[in-house]
mmCIF file of C-alpha atoms in Angstrom:
data_model
loop_
_atom_site.group_PDB
_atom_site.id
_atom_site.type_symbol
_atom_site.label_atom_id
_atom_site.label_comp_id
_atom_site.label_asym_id
_atom_site.label_seq_id
_atom_site.Cartn_x
_atom_site.Cartn_y
_atom_site.Cartn_z
ATOM 1 C CA UNK E 6 20.998 91.678 145.626
ATOM 2 C CA UNK E 7 24.242 90.018 144.379
ATOM 3 C CA UNK E 8 27.362 92.421 145.050
ATOM 4 C CA UNK E 9 28.910 93.363 141.483
ATOM 5 C CA UNK E 10 32.340 94.512 141.175
ATOM 6 C CA UNK E 11 33.973 95.908 138.242
ATOM 7 C CA UNK E 12 37.935 95.936 137.778
ATOM 8 C CA UNK E 13 38.872 98.415 134.993
ATOM 9 C CA UNK E 14 42.601 97.156 133.862
ATOM 10 C CA UNK E 15 44.801 98.740 131.204
ATOM 11 C CA UNK E 16 48.318 99.840 130.820
ATOM 12 C CA UNK E 17 48.953 103.653 131.128
ATOM 13 C CA UNK E 18 47.499 105.844 128.488
ATOM 14 C CA UNK E 19 45.642 102.906 127.551
ATOM 15 C CA UNK E 20 42.137 105.509 127.805
ATOM 16 C CA UNK E 21 41.092 103.968 131.312
ATOM 17 C CA UNK E 22 40.555 107.331 132.709
ATOM 18 C CA UNK E 23 38.453 108.039 129.667
ATOM 19 C CA UNK E 24 36.330 105.096 129.877
ATOM 20 C CA UNK E 25 35.968 105.720 133.780
ATOM 21 C CA UNK E 26 35.057 109.086 133.151
ATOM 22 C CA UNK E 27 32.114 107.593 130.826
ATOM 23 C CA UNK E 28 31.358 104.916 133.375
ATOM 24 C CA UNK E 29 30.749 107.168 136.166
ATOM 25 C CA UNK E 30 28.619 109.345 134.107
ATOM 26 C CA UNK E 31 26.609 106.130 133.585
ATOM 27 C CA UNK E 32 26.059 105.691 137.398
ATOM 28 C CA UNK E 33 28.695 103.587 138.715
ATOM 29 C CA UNK E 34 30.264 104.259 141.801
ATOM 30 C CA UNK E 35 34.315 104.220 141.114
ATOM 31 C CA UNK E 36 35.269 105.858 144.394
ATOM 32 C CA UNK E 37 34.321 108.370 146.781
ATOM 33 C CA UNK E 38 37.544 110.316 146.302
ATOM 34 C CA UNK E 39 39.332 110.266 142.557
ATOM 35 C CA UNK E 40 42.247 111.862 141.335
ATOM 36 C CA UNK E 41 41.716 115.244 139.910
ATOM 37 C CA UNK E 42 43.063 116.608 136.428
ATOM 38 C CA UNK E 43 47.100 116.445 135.391
ATOM 39 C CA UNK E 44 49.435 116.519 132.665
ATOM 40 C CA UNK E 45 47.586 114.458 129.584
ATOM 41 C CA UNK E 46 44.346 114.150 131.929
ATOM 42 C CA UNK E 47 42.482 117.660 131.969
ATOM 43 C CA UNK E 48 39.152 115.746 132.840
ATOM 44 C CA UNK E 49 40.657 114.274 135.618
ATOM 45 C CA UNK E 50 42.086 110.294 136.080
ATOM 46 C CA UNK E 51 39.247 108.863 137.834
ATOM 47 C CA UNK E 52 41.328 106.631 140.012
ATOM 48 C CA UNK E 53 40.183 105.661 143.539
ATOM 49 C CA UNK E 54 42.550 107.329 145.770
ATOM 50 C CA UNK E 55 42.213 104.407 148.210
ATOM 51 C CA UNK E 56 43.088 102.053 145.617
ATOM 52 C CA UNK E 57 45.844 104.316 144.242
ATOM 53 C CA UNK E 58 47.590 104.780 147.815
ATOM 54 C CA UNK E 59 47.602 101.220 148.494
ATOM 55 C CA UNK E 60 49.391 100.401 145.109
ATOM 56 C CA UNK E 61 51.994 103.379 145.440
ATOM 57 C CA UNK E 62 52.861 101.897 148.919
ATOM 58 C CA UNK E 63 53.561 98.380 147.871
ATOM 59 C CA UNK E 64 55.552 99.725 144.665
ATOM 60 C CA UNK E 65 57.773 101.992 147.188
ATOM 61 C CA UNK E 66 57.901 99.038 149.411
ATOM 62 C CA UNK E 67 59.587 97.021 146.875
ATOM 63 C CA UNK E 68 61.781 99.797 146.010
ATOM 64 C CA UNK E 69 60.178 100.999 142.511
ATOM 65 C CA UNK E 70 58.734 103.777 141.432
ATOM 66 C CA UNK E 71 55.099 104.581 142.456
ATOM 67 C CA UNK E 72 54.379 105.566 139.106
ATOM 68 C CA UNK E 73 53.988 101.846 138.676
ATOM 69 C CA UNK E 74 56.110 102.406 135.310
ATOM 70 C CA UNK E 75 58.129 99.204 135.799
ATOM 71 C CA UNK E 76 58.572 96.185 134.423
ATOM 72 C CA UNK E 77 59.826 94.310 137.223
ATOM 73 C CA UNK E 78 57.177 92.048 138.702
ATOM 74 C CA UNK E 79 56.101 91.911 142.388
ATOM 75 C CA UNK E 80 55.819 88.461 143.513
ATOM 76 C CA UNK E 81 53.778 89.018 146.473
ATOM 77 C CA UNK E 82 51.893 91.708 149.083
ATOM 78 C CA UNK E 83 53.142 91.395 152.837
ATOM 79 C CA UNK E 84 50.876 90.401 155.252
ATOM 80 C CA UNK E 85 50.216 94.009 156.332
ATOM 81 C CA UNK E 86 49.671 95.204 152.626
ATOM 82 C CA UNK E 87 47.317 92.109 151.976
ATOM 83 C CA UNK E 88 45.166 93.007 155.162
ATOM 84 C CA UNK E 89 44.943 96.802 154.709
ATOM 85 C CA UNK E 90 43.787 95.935 150.922
ATOM 86 C CA UNK E 91 41.008 93.485 152.283
ATOM 87 C CA UNK E 92 39.929 96.012 154.637
ATOM 88 C CA UNK E 93 39.290 98.551 151.875
ATOM 89 C CA UNK E 94 37.435 96.203 149.865
ATOM 90 C CA UNK E 95 35.247 94.702 152.669
ATOM 91 C CA UNK E 96 33.921 98.690 152.998
ATOM 92 C CA UNK E 97 33.181 99.091 149.696
ATOM 93 C CA UNK E 98 31.297 95.856 149.539
ATOM 94 C CA UNK E 99 29.536 97.058 152.572
ATOM 95 C CA UNK E 100 28.657 100.168 151.282
ATOM 96 C CA UNK E 101 27.891 99.530 147.518
ATOM 97 C CA UNK E 102 25.691 96.625 145.889
ATOM 98 C CA UNK E 103 27.621 97.704 142.755
ATOM 99 C CA UNK E 104 31.143 99.630 142.301
ATOM 100 C CA UNK E 105 34.506 99.228 140.818
ATOM 101 C CA UNK E 106 37.715 100.905 140.289
ATOM 102 C CA UNK E 107 40.357 102.287 138.051
ATOM 103 C CA UNK E 108 44.099 102.259 138.542
ATOM 104 C CA UNK E 109 46.674 101.344 135.753
ATOM 105 C CA UNK E 110 48.742 100.063 138.311
ATOM 106 C CA UNK E 111 45.810 97.224 139.252
ATOM 107 C CA UNK E 112 47.703 95.515 136.104
ATOM 108 C CA UNK E 113 50.714 94.760 138.325
ATOM 109 C CA UNK E 114 48.743 92.855 141.082
ATOM 110 C CA UNK E 115 45.651 90.978 139.428
ATOM 111 C CA UNK E 116 46.684 87.690 140.964
ATOM 112 C CA UNK E 117 46.109 88.961 144.396
ATOM 113 C CA UNK E 118 42.716 90.778 143.075
ATOM 114 C CA UNK E 119 41.555 87.190 141.547
ATOM 115 C CA UNK E 120 42.196 85.937 144.957
ATOM 116 C CA UNK E 121 40.608 88.686 147.002
ATOM 117 C CA UNK E 122 37.692 89.110 144.646
ATOM 118 C CA UNK E 123 37.206 85.719 142.799
ATOM 119 C CA UNK E 124 33.765 87.114 141.574
ATOM 120 C CA UNK E 125 34.705 90.329 140.181
ATOM 121 C CA UNK E 126 34.244 91.093 136.525
ATOM 122 C CA UNK E 127 37.554 92.662 134.662
ATOM 123 C CA UNK E 128 37.053 95.436 131.791
ATOM 124 C CA UNK E 129 40.010 95.169 130.057
ATOM 125 C CA UNK E 130 41.317 98.291 127.793
ATOM 126 C CA UNK E 131 43.788 97.450 124.944
ATOM 127 C CA UNK E 132 45.743 100.160 123.166
ATOM 128 C CA UNK E 133 48.139 99.503 120.610
ATOM 129 C CA UNK E 134 51.886 99.691 122.093
ATOM 130 C CA UNK E 135 52.684 102.564 119.220
ATOM 131 C CA UNK E 136 49.992 104.719 120.499
ATOM 132 C CA UNK E 137 51.018 104.196 124.466
ATOM 133 C CA UNK E 138 54.651 104.695 124.376
ATOM 134 C CA UNK E 139 54.277 107.663 121.911
ATOM 135 C CA UNK E 140 51.586 108.957 124.681
ATOM 136 C CA UNK E 141 53.924 108.317 127.537
ATOM 137 C CA UNK E 142 57.364 110.140 125.695
ATOM 138 C CA UNK E 143 55.037 113.173 124.741
ATOM 139 C CA UNK E 144 53.475 113.597 128.172
ATOM 140 C CA UNK E 145 57.251 112.866 130.098
ATOM 141 C CA UNK E 146 58.716 115.336 127.822
ATOM 142 C CA UNK E 147 56.169 118.033 128.751
ATOM 143 C CA UNK E 148 57.743 117.666 132.158
ATOM 144 C CA UNK E 149 61.443 118.365 130.792
ATOM 145 C CA UNK E 150 60.026 121.504 128.602
ATOM 146 C CA UNK E 151 58.444 122.918 131.747
ATOM 147 C CA UNK E 152 61.413 123.184 133.797
ATOM 148 C CA UNK E 153 63.282 125.133 130.622
ATOM 149 C CA UNK E 154 59.972 126.870 129.898
ATOM 150 C CA UNK E 155 60.088 128.247 133.323
ATOM 151 C CA UNK E 156 63.186 130.037 133.283
ATOM 152 C CA UNK E 157 64.228 133.593 131.601
ATOM 153 C CA UNK E 158 63.546 134.791 128.204
ATOM 154 C CA UNK E 159 66.898 134.251 126.647
ATOM 155 C CA UNK E 160 66.848 130.914 128.378
ATOM 156 C CA UNK E 161 63.581 129.984 126.728
ATOM 157 C CA UNK E 162 64.788 131.239 123.416
ATOM 158 C CA UNK E 163 67.827 129.183 123.385
ATOM 159 C CA UNK E 164 65.952 125.908 124.429
ATOM 160 C CA UNK E 165 63.278 126.629 121.651
ATOM 161 C CA UNK E 166 65.910 127.331 118.790
ATOM 162 C CA UNK E 167 68.847 125.326 119.656
ATOM 163 C CA UNK E 168 68.342 122.713 122.629
ATOM 164 C CA UNK E 169 64.859 121.244 122.530
ATOM 165 C CA UNK E 170 65.176 119.238 118.958
ATOM 166 C CA UNK E 171 68.400 117.567 120.507
ATOM 167 C CA UNK E 172 67.112 117.037 123.857
ATOM 168 C CA UNK E 173 63.651 115.579 122.145
ATOM 169 C CA UNK E 174 65.988 113.265 119.943
ATOM 170 C CA UNK E 175 68.018 111.999 123.074
ATOM 171 C CA UNK E 176 64.924 111.745 125.263
ATOM 172 C CA UNK E 177 63.182 109.277 122.949
ATOM 173 C CA UNK E 178 66.283 107.499 122.301
ATOM 174 C CA UNK E 179 66.713 107.033 126.427
ATOM 175 C CA UNK E 180 63.304 106.259 126.983
ATOM 176 C CA UNK E 181 61.192 104.612 124.158
ATOM 177 C CA UNK E 182 62.563 101.342 124.861
ATOM 178 C CA UNK E 183 61.794 101.547 128.949
ATOM 179 C CA UNK E 184 58.273 102.550 128.234
ATOM 180 C CA UNK E 185 57.840 99.371 125.699
ATOM 181 C CA UNK E 186 59.145 97.185 128.301
ATOM 182 C CA UNK E 187 56.726 98.606 130.552
ATOM 183 C CA UNK E 188 53.540 97.964 128.112
ATOM 184 C CA UNK E 189 55.025 94.589 127.239
ATOM 185 C CA UNK E 190 54.842 94.130 131.223
ATOM 186 C CA UNK E 191 51.390 95.055 131.982
ATOM 187 C CA UNK E 192 49.984 93.531 129.104
ATOM 188 C CA UNK E 193 51.786 90.347 129.727
ATOM 189 C CA UNK E 194 50.068 90.322 133.283
ATOM 190 C CA UNK E 195 46.903 91.062 131.517
ATOM 191 C CA UNK E 196 47.141 88.144 129.342
ATOM 192 C CA UNK E 197 48.091 85.805 132.072
ATOM 193 C CA UNK E 198 45.008 87.183 133.805
ATOM 194 C CA UNK E 199 42.673 86.341 131.127
ATOM 195 C CA UNK E 200 43.872 83.017 130.486
ATOM 196 C CA UNK E 201 42.827 81.960 134.002
ATOM 197 C CA UNK E 202 39.272 83.560 133.992
ATOM 198 C CA UNK E 203 36.298 82.110 133.209
ATOM 199 C CA UNK E 204 35.319 83.667 129.937
ATOM 200 C CA UNK E 205 31.868 84.962 130.983
ATOM 201 C CA UNK E 206 33.915 87.350 133.806
ATOM 202 C CA UNK E 207 35.996 89.574 131.215
ATOM 203 C CA UNK E 208 35.548 91.758 128.211
ATOM 204 C CA UNK E 209 38.597 93.293 126.367
ATOM 205 C CA UNK E 210 37.855 96.357 124.256
ATOM 206 C CA UNK E 211 40.071 99.003 122.496
ATOM 207 C CA UNK E 212 38.767 102.076 123.671
ATOM 208 C CA UNK E 213 38.928 104.152 120.358
ATOM 209 C CA UNK E 214 36.126 102.035 119.173
ATOM 210 C CA UNK E 215 33.776 102.747 121.839
ATOM 211 C CA UNK E 216 32.838 106.074 120.134
ATOM 212 C CA UNK E 217 30.827 103.866 117.627
ATOM 213 C CA UNK E 218 30.281 100.783 120.033
ATOM 214 C CA UNK E 219 29.438 102.298 123.393
ATOM 215 C CA UNK E 220 25.856 101.272 123.461
ATOM 216 C CA UNK E 221 27.260 97.579 123.060
ATOM 217 C CA UNK E 222 29.355 97.907 126.105
ATOM 218 C CA UNK E 223 26.575 99.594 127.673
ATOM 219 C CA UNK E 224 24.164 96.646 126.809
ATOM 220 C CA UNK E 225 26.964 93.953 127.603
ATOM 221 C CA UNK E 226 27.364 95.638 131.406
ATOM 222 C CA UNK E 227 23.418 95.330 131.891
ATOM 223 C CA UNK E 228 22.564 92.193 130.542
ATOM 224 C CA UNK E 229 25.188 90.023 130.863
ATOM 225 C CA UNK E 230 26.590 91.015 134.138
ATOM 226 C CA UNK E 231 23.570 92.906 135.757
ATOM 227 C CA UNK E 232 24.981 96.349 136.556
ATOM 228 C CA UNK E 233 22.364 98.573 136.851
ATOM 229 C CA UNK E 234 23.338 101.690 134.963
ATOM 230 C CA UNK E 235 21.835 104.819 132.747
ATOM 231 C CA UNK E 236 23.138 105.789 129.552
ATOM 232 C CA UNK E 237 25.342 108.372 128.740
ATOM 233 C CA UNK E 238 26.967 108.660 125.282
ATOM 234 C CA UNK E 239 30.443 108.135 125.223
ATOM 235 C CA UNK E 240 30.871 110.601 122.495
ATOM 236 C CA UNK E 241 29.980 113.363 124.795
ATOM 237 C CA UNK E 242 33.133 112.287 126.969
ATOM 238 C CA UNK E 243 35.461 111.537 124.406
ATOM 239 C CA UNK E 244 37.585 114.348 122.818
ATOM 240 C CA UNK E 245 39.569 113.642 119.428
ATOM 241 C CA UNK E 246 41.761 116.618 119.928
ATOM 242 C CA UNK E 247 43.245 115.097 122.937
ATOM 243 C CA UNK E 248 44.747 112.278 120.800
ATOM 244 C CA UNK E 249 48.138 113.127 119.932
ATOM 245 C CA UNK E 250 49.975 112.000 116.542
ATOM 246 C CA UNK E 251 51.885 108.663 117.200
ATOM 247 C CA UNK E 252 55.417 108.845 116.975
ATOM 248 C CA UNK E 253 57.568 106.138 114.999
ATOM 249 C CA UNK E 254 58.871 104.310 118.123
ATOM 250 C CA UNK E 255 60.463 101.689 116.028
ATOM 251 C CA UNK E 256 62.987 104.348 114.940
ATOM 252 C CA UNK E 257 64.239 104.866 118.715
ATOM 253 C CA UNK E 258 64.513 101.132 119.617
ATOM 254 C CA UNK E 259 67.660 99.512 119.044
ATOM 255 C CA UNK E 260 66.552 96.323 120.187
ATOM 256 C CA UNK E 261 64.037 94.790 117.231
ATOM 257 C CA UNK E 262 63.498 91.812 119.346
ATOM 258 C CA UNK E 263 61.708 94.021 121.701
ATOM 259 C CA UNK E 264 59.620 95.371 119.022
ATOM 260 C CA UNK E 265 58.606 91.603 117.811
ATOM 261 C CA UNK E 266 58.004 90.473 121.469
ATOM 262 C CA UNK E 267 55.356 93.490 121.420
ATOM 263 C CA UNK E 268 53.896 92.790 118.194
ATOM 264 C CA UNK E 269 53.393 89.270 119.093
ATOM 265 C CA UNK E 270 51.643 89.847 122.597
ATOM 266 C CA UNK E 271 49.508 92.755 120.707
ATOM 267 C CA UNK E 272 48.233 90.332 118.389
ATOM 268 C CA UNK E 273 47.170 87.544 121.070
ATOM 269 C CA UNK E 274 45.489 90.515 123.014
ATOM 270 C CA UNK E 275 43.515 91.346 119.876
ATOM 271 C CA UNK E 276 41.902 87.661 119.687
ATOM 272 C CA UNK E 277 40.203 88.525 122.800
ATOM 273 C CA UNK E 278 38.527 91.879 121.354
ATOM 274 C CA UNK E 279 34.872 91.805 121.517
ATOM 275 C CA UNK E 280 33.152 95.075 119.721
ATOM 276 C CA UNK E 281 35.803 95.588 116.766
#
């Protein structure tokens, strides 16, 4: 049987964990050890620890945040890093006829993976920039709020009644542009990748539509890419209550050209979406 590898690629907060959860329940091997629950991902991140660690290592070695929340391009892997990645892939290929992984940081290294896994298939998840940046702002502000809410009763009261709204406004002003730049960088890397790929080796989906189109994607994976899976209803992992209300991020971004860049990139990527 020909080896089948699925690379799940998408910006942070784009639904990659949700789709990976679903695919795991459909029987796809996405990692022997995966990252557990955390802020904003109560059901788990479904990230293969081996790929996560090598991605974090490369980022750290380039003096970038291990979270991957950066718009800085990484030009190449060192020989050591690339050989380490090759060994991970080799073991996976030996163990499994079909396998894959998910980690949003993968988007930063798509050129490397195209070189090392030329026959891989790409499941690309697209989520609009407003929703992604809103989600990042909510998640990151939770960390700020947690510090204040762990203090004394009087400090918590002062925070809730007087300081929170001002801090929130300043946080949005400081962070919205930064997160939008990250969204642009990730999705530009995705666009560059799909332009190089054979049209039969990738599919772009909007995760919010899968609650209605999961059978179409499932059939595509089985019939077009010959993955052997067992069907599991996407709606049984999709939780509408976990989707927060969008923030009007345009109000918090002074550089309007940045917004136009995001809109143009988003429109170009939308042309590739299937099952819409």
